[in-house]
PDB file of C-alpha atoms in Angstrom:
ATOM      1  CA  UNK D 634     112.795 -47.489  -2.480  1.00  0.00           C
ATOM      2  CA  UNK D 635     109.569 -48.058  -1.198  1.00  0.00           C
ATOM      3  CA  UNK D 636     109.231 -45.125   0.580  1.00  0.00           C
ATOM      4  CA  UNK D 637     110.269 -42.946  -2.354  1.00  0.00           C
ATOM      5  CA  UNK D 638     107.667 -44.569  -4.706  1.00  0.00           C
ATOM      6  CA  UNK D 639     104.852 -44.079  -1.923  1.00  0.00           C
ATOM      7  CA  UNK D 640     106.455 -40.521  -1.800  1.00  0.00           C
ATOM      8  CA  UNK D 641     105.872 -40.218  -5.946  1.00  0.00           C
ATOM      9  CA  UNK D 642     102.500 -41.237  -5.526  1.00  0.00           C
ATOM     10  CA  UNK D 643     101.404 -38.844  -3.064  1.00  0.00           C
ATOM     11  CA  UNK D 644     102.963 -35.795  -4.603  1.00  0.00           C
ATOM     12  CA  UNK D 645     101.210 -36.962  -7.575  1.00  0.00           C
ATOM     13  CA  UNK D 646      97.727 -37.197  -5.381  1.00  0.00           C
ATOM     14  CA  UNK D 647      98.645 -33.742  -3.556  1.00  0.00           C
ATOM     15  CA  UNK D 648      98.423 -31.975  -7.121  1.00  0.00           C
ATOM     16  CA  UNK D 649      95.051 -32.631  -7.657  1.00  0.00           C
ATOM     17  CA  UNK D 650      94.537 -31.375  -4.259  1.00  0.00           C
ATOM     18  CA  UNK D 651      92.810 -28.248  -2.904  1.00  0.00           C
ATOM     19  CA  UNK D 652      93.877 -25.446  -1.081  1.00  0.00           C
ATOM     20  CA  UNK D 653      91.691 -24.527   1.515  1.00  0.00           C
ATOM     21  CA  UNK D 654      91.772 -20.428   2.006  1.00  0.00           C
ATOM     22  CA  UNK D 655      91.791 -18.318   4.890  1.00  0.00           C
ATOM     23  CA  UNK D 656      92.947 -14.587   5.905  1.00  0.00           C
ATOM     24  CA  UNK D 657      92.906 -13.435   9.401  1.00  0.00           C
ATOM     25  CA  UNK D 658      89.736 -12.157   9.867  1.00  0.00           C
ATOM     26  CA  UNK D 659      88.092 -15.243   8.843  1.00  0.00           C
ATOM     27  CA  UNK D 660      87.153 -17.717   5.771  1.00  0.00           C
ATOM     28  CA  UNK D 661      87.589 -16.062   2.691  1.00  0.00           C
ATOM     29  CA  UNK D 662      84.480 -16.292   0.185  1.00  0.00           C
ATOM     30  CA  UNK D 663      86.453 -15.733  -3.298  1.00  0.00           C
ATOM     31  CA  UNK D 664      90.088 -15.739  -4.126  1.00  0.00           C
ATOM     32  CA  UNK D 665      90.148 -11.878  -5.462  1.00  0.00           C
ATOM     33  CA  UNK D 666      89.100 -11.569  -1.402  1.00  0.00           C
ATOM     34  CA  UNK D 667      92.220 -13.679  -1.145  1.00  0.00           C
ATOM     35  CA  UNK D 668      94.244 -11.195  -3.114  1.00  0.00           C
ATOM     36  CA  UNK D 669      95.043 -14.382  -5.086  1.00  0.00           C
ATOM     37  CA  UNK D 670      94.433 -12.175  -7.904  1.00  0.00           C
ATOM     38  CA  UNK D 671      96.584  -9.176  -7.506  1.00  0.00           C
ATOM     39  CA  UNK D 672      99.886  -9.148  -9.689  1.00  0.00           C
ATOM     40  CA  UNK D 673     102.476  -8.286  -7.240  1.00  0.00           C
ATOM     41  CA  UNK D 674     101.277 -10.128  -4.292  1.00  0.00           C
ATOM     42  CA  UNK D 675     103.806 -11.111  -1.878  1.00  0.00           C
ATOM     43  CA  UNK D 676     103.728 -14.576  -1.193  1.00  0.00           C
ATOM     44  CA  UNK D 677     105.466 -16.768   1.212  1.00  0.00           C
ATOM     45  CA  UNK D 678     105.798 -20.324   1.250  1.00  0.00           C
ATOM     46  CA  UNK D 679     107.025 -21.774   4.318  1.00  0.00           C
ATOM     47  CA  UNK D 680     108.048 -25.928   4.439  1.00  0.00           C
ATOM     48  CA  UNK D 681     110.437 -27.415   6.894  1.00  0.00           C
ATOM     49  CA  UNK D 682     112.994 -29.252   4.842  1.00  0.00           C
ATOM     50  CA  UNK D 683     114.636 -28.758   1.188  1.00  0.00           C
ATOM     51  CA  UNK D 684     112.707 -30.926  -1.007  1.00  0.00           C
ATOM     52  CA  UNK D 685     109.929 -30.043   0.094  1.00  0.00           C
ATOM     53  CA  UNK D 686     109.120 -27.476  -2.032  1.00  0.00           C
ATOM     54  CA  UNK D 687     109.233 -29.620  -4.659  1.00  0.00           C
ATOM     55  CA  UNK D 688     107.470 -32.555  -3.420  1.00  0.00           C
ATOM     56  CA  UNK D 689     104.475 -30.754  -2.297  1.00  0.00           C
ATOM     57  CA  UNK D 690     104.588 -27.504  -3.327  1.00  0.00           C
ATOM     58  CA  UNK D 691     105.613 -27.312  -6.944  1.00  0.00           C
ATOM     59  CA  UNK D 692     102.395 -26.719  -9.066  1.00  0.00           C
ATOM     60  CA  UNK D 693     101.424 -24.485  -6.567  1.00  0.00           C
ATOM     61  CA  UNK D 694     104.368 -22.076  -6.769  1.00  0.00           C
ATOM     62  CA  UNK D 695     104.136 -22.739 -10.774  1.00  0.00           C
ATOM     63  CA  UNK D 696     100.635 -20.892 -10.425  1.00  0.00           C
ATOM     64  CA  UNK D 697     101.815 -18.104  -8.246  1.00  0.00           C
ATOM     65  CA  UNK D 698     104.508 -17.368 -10.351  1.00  0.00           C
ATOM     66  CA  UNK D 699     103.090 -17.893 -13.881  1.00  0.00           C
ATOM     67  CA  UNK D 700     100.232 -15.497 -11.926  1.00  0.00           C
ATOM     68  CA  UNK D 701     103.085 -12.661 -11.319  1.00  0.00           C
ATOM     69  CA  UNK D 702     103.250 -13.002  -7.475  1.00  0.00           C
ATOM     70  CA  UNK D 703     106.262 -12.542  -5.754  1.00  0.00           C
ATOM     71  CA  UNK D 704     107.349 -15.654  -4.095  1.00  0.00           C
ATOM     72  CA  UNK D 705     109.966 -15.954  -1.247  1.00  0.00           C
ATOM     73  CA  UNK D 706     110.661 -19.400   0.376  1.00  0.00           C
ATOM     74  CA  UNK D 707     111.246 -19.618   4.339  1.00  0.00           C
ATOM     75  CA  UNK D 708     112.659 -23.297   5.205  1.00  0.00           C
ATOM     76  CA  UNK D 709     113.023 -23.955   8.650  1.00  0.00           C
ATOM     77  CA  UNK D 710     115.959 -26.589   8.609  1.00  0.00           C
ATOM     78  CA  UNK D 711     118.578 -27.568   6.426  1.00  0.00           C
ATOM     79  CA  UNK D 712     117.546 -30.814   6.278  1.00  0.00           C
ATOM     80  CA  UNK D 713     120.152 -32.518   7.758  1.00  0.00           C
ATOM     81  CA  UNK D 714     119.391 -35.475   9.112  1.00  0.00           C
ATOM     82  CA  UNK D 715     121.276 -37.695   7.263  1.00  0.00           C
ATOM     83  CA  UNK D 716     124.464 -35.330   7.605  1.00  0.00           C
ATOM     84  CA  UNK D 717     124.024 -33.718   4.294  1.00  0.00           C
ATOM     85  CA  UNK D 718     122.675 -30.390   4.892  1.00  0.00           C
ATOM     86  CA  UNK D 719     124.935 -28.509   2.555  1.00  0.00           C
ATOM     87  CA  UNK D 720     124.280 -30.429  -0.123  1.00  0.00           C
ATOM     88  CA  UNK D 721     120.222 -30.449   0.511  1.00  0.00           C
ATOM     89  CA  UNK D 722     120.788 -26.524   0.647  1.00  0.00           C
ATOM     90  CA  UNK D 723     122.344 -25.723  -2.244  1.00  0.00           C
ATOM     91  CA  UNK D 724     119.659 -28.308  -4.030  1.00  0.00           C
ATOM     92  CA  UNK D 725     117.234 -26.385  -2.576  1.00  0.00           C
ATOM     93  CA  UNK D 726     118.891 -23.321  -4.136  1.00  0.00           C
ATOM     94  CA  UNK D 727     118.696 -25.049  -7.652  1.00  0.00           C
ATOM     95  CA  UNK D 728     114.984 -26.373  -7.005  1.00  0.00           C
ATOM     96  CA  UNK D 729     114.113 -22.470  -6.291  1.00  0.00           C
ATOM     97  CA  UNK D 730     115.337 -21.115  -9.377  1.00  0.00           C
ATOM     98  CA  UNK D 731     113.955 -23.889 -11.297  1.00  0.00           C
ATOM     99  CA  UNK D 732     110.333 -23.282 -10.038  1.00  0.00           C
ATOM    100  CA  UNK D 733     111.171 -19.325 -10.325  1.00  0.00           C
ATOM    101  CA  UNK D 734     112.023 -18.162  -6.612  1.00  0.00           C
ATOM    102  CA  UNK D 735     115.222 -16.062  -6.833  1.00  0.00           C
ATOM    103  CA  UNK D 736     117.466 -17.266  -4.555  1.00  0.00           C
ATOM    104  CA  UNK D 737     117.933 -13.800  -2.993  1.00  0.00           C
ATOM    105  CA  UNK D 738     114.486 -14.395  -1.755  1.00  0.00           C
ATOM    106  CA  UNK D 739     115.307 -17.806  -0.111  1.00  0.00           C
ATOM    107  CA  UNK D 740     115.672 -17.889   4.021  1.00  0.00           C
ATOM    108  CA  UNK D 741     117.012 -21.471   5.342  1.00  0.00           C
ATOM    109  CA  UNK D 742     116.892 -21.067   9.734  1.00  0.00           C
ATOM    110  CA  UNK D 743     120.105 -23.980  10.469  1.00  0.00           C
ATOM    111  CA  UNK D 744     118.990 -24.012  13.928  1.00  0.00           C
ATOM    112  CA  UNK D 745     119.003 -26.422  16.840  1.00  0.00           C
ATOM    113  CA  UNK D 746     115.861 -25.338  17.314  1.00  0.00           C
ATOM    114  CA  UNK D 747     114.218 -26.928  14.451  1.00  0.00           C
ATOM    115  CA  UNK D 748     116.060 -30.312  13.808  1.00  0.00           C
ATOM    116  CA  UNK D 749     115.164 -31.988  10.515  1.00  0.00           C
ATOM    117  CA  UNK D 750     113.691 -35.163  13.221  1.00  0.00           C
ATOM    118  CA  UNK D 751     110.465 -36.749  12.571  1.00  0.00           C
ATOM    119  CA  UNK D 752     110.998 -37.637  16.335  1.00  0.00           C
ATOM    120  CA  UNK D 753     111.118 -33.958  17.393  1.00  0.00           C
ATOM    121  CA  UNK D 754     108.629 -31.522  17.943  1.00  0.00           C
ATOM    122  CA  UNK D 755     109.386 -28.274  17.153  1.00  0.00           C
ATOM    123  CA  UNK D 756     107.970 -25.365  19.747  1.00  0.00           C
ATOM    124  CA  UNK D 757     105.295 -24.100  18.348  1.00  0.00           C
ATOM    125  CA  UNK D 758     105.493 -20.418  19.978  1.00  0.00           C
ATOM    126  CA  UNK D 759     109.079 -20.469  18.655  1.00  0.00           C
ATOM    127  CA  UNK D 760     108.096 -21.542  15.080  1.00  0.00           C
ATOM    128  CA  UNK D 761     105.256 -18.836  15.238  1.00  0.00           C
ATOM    129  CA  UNK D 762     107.379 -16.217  16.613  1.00  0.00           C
ATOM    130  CA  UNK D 763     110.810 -16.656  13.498  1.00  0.00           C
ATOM    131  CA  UNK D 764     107.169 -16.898  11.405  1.00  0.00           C
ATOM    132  CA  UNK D 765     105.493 -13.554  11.960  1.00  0.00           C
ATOM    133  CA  UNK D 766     109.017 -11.838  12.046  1.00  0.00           C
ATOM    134  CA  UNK D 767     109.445 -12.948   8.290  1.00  0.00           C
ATOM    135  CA  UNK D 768     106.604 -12.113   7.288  1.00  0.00           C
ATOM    136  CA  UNK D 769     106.066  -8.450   8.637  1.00  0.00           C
ATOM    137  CA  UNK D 770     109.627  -7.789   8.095  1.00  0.00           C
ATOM    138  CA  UNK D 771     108.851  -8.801   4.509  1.00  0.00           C
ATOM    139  CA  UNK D 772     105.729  -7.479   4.077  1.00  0.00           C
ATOM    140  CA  UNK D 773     104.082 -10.725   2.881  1.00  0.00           C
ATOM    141  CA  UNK D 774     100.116 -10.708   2.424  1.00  0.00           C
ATOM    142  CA  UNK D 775     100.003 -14.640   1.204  1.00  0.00           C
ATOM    143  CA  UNK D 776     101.217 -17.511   3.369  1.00  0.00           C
ATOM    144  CA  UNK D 777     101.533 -21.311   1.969  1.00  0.00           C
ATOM    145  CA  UNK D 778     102.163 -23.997   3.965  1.00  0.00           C
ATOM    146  CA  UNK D 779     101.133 -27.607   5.265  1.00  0.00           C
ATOM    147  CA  UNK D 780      97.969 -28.514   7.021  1.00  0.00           C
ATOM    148  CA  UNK D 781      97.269 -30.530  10.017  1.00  0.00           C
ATOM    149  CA  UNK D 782      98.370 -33.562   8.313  1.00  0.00           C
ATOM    150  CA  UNK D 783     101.099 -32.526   7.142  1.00  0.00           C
ATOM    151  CA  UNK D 784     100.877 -34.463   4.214  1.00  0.00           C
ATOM    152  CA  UNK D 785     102.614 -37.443   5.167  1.00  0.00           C
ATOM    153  CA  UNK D 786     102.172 -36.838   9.127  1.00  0.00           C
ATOM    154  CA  UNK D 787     105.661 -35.614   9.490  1.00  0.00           C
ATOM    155  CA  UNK D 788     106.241 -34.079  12.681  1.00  0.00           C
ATOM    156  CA  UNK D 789     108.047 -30.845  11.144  1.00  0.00           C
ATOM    157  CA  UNK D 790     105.515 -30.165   8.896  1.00  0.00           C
ATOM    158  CA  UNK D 791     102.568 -30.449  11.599  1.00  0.00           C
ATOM    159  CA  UNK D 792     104.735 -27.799  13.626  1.00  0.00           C
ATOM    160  CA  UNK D 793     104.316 -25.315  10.579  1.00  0.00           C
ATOM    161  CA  UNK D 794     100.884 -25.564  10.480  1.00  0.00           C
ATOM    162  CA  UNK D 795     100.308 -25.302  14.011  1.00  0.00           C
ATOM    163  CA  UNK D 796     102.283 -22.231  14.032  1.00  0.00           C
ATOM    164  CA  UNK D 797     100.165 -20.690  11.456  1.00  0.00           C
ATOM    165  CA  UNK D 798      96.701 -22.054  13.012  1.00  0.00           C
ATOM    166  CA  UNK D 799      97.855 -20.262  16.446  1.00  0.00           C
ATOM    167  CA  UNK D 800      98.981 -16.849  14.318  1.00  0.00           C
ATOM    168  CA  UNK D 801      95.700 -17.237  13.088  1.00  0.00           C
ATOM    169  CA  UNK D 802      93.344 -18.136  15.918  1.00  0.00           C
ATOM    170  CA  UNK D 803      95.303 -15.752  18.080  1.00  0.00           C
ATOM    171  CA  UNK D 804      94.725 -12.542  15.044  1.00  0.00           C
ATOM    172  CA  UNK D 805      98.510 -11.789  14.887  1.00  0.00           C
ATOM    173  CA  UNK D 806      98.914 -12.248  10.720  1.00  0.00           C
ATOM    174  CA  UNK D 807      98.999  -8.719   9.797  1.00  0.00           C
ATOM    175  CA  UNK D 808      95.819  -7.391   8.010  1.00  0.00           C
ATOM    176  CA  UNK D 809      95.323  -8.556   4.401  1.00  0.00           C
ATOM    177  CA  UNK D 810      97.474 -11.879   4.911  1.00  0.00           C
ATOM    178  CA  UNK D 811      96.106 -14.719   3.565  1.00  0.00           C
ATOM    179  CA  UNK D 812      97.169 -18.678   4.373  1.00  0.00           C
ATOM    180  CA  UNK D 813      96.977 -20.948   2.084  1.00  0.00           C
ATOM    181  CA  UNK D 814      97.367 -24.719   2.885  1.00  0.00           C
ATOM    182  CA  UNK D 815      97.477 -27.688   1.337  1.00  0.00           C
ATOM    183  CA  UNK D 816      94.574 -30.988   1.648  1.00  0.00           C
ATOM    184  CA  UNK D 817      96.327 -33.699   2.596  1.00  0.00           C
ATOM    185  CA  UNK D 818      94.383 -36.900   1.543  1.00  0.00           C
ATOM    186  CA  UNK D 819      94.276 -40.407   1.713  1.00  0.00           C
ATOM    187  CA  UNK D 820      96.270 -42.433  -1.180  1.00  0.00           C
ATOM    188  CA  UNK D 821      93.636 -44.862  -1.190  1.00  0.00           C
ATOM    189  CA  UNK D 822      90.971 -42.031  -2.017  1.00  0.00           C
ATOM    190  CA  UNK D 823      88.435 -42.346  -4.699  1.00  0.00           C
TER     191      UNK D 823
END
């Protein structure tokens, strides 16, 4: 119970957060540079577990879609580690179409690979490779995701953001893609 009320309060603090912007050629200066601007935009967001999405994500996706981009969702476990990964899944499902993702645009990897474990770190070259595959193969020119922190320091979110920083450091985002990630910050900030 605990947990879930420190878990309220920091979704509540991550949605006055910023998003800091960058595309693969360097800091952006202004979101039309972004393409944040263009109706029709292909945008990604890319979490680890169900839930998340809707935790951390929400007002976020609100904007893109209330902002006619096109968002898909890439989730990189079913978030199973409490043995109910069907059920997170098909919540997942119902938390897409709620915030206005069809679900014909939602990917969930169920892979040993990337265990919903707070104790497991994911392989970053692996996480970067399923990464870049979705995006070119969907043509996406705006990436969302976690940042270092990972918001709560989870282990599986760190890995997504890693994956994106090395796509990014090593100039492998195709040209015109855009990241997008959230601030974590402190609860106690004032």
């Amino acid at each position: 119970m605990e947990v879930e009320a420190l878990l309220c309060v920091v979704v509540a603090v991550l949605a006055c957060g910023l998003l800091w912007v960058w595309d693969s050629a360097g800091r952006m200066e202004t979101p039309r540079q972004a393409g944040l601007l263009e109706v029709g935009s292909r945008a990604l967001l890319v979490i680890a577990h169900p839930d998340d999405e809707a935790m951390f994500f929400a007002p976020t996706v609100l904007g893109l879609v209330r902002l006619k981009h096109q968002v898909s969702l890439l989730c990189f476990s079913a978030g199973n580690y409490y043995n109910q990964g069907e059920i997170r899944k098909k919540e997942l499902l119902q938390s897409c179409d709620v915030l206005g993702i069809p679900s014909s645009c939602v990917m969930i990897i169920d892979n040993r690979d990337f265990p919903d474990n707070p104790g497991v770190q994911w392989d970053t070259e692996l996480v970067a490779s399923v990464l870049l595959q979705h995006i070119e193969v969907n043509d996406i020119n705006l990436v969302v995701t976690f940042d270092a922190g990972g918001v709560s320091g989870h282990s599986n979110h760190v890995a997504l953001y890693a994956a994106v920083r090395a796509l990014h450091l090593e100039g492998k985002f195709p040209e015109g893609c855009s990241v997008l990630t959230l601030q974590s910050v402190n609860v106690l900030r004032t």
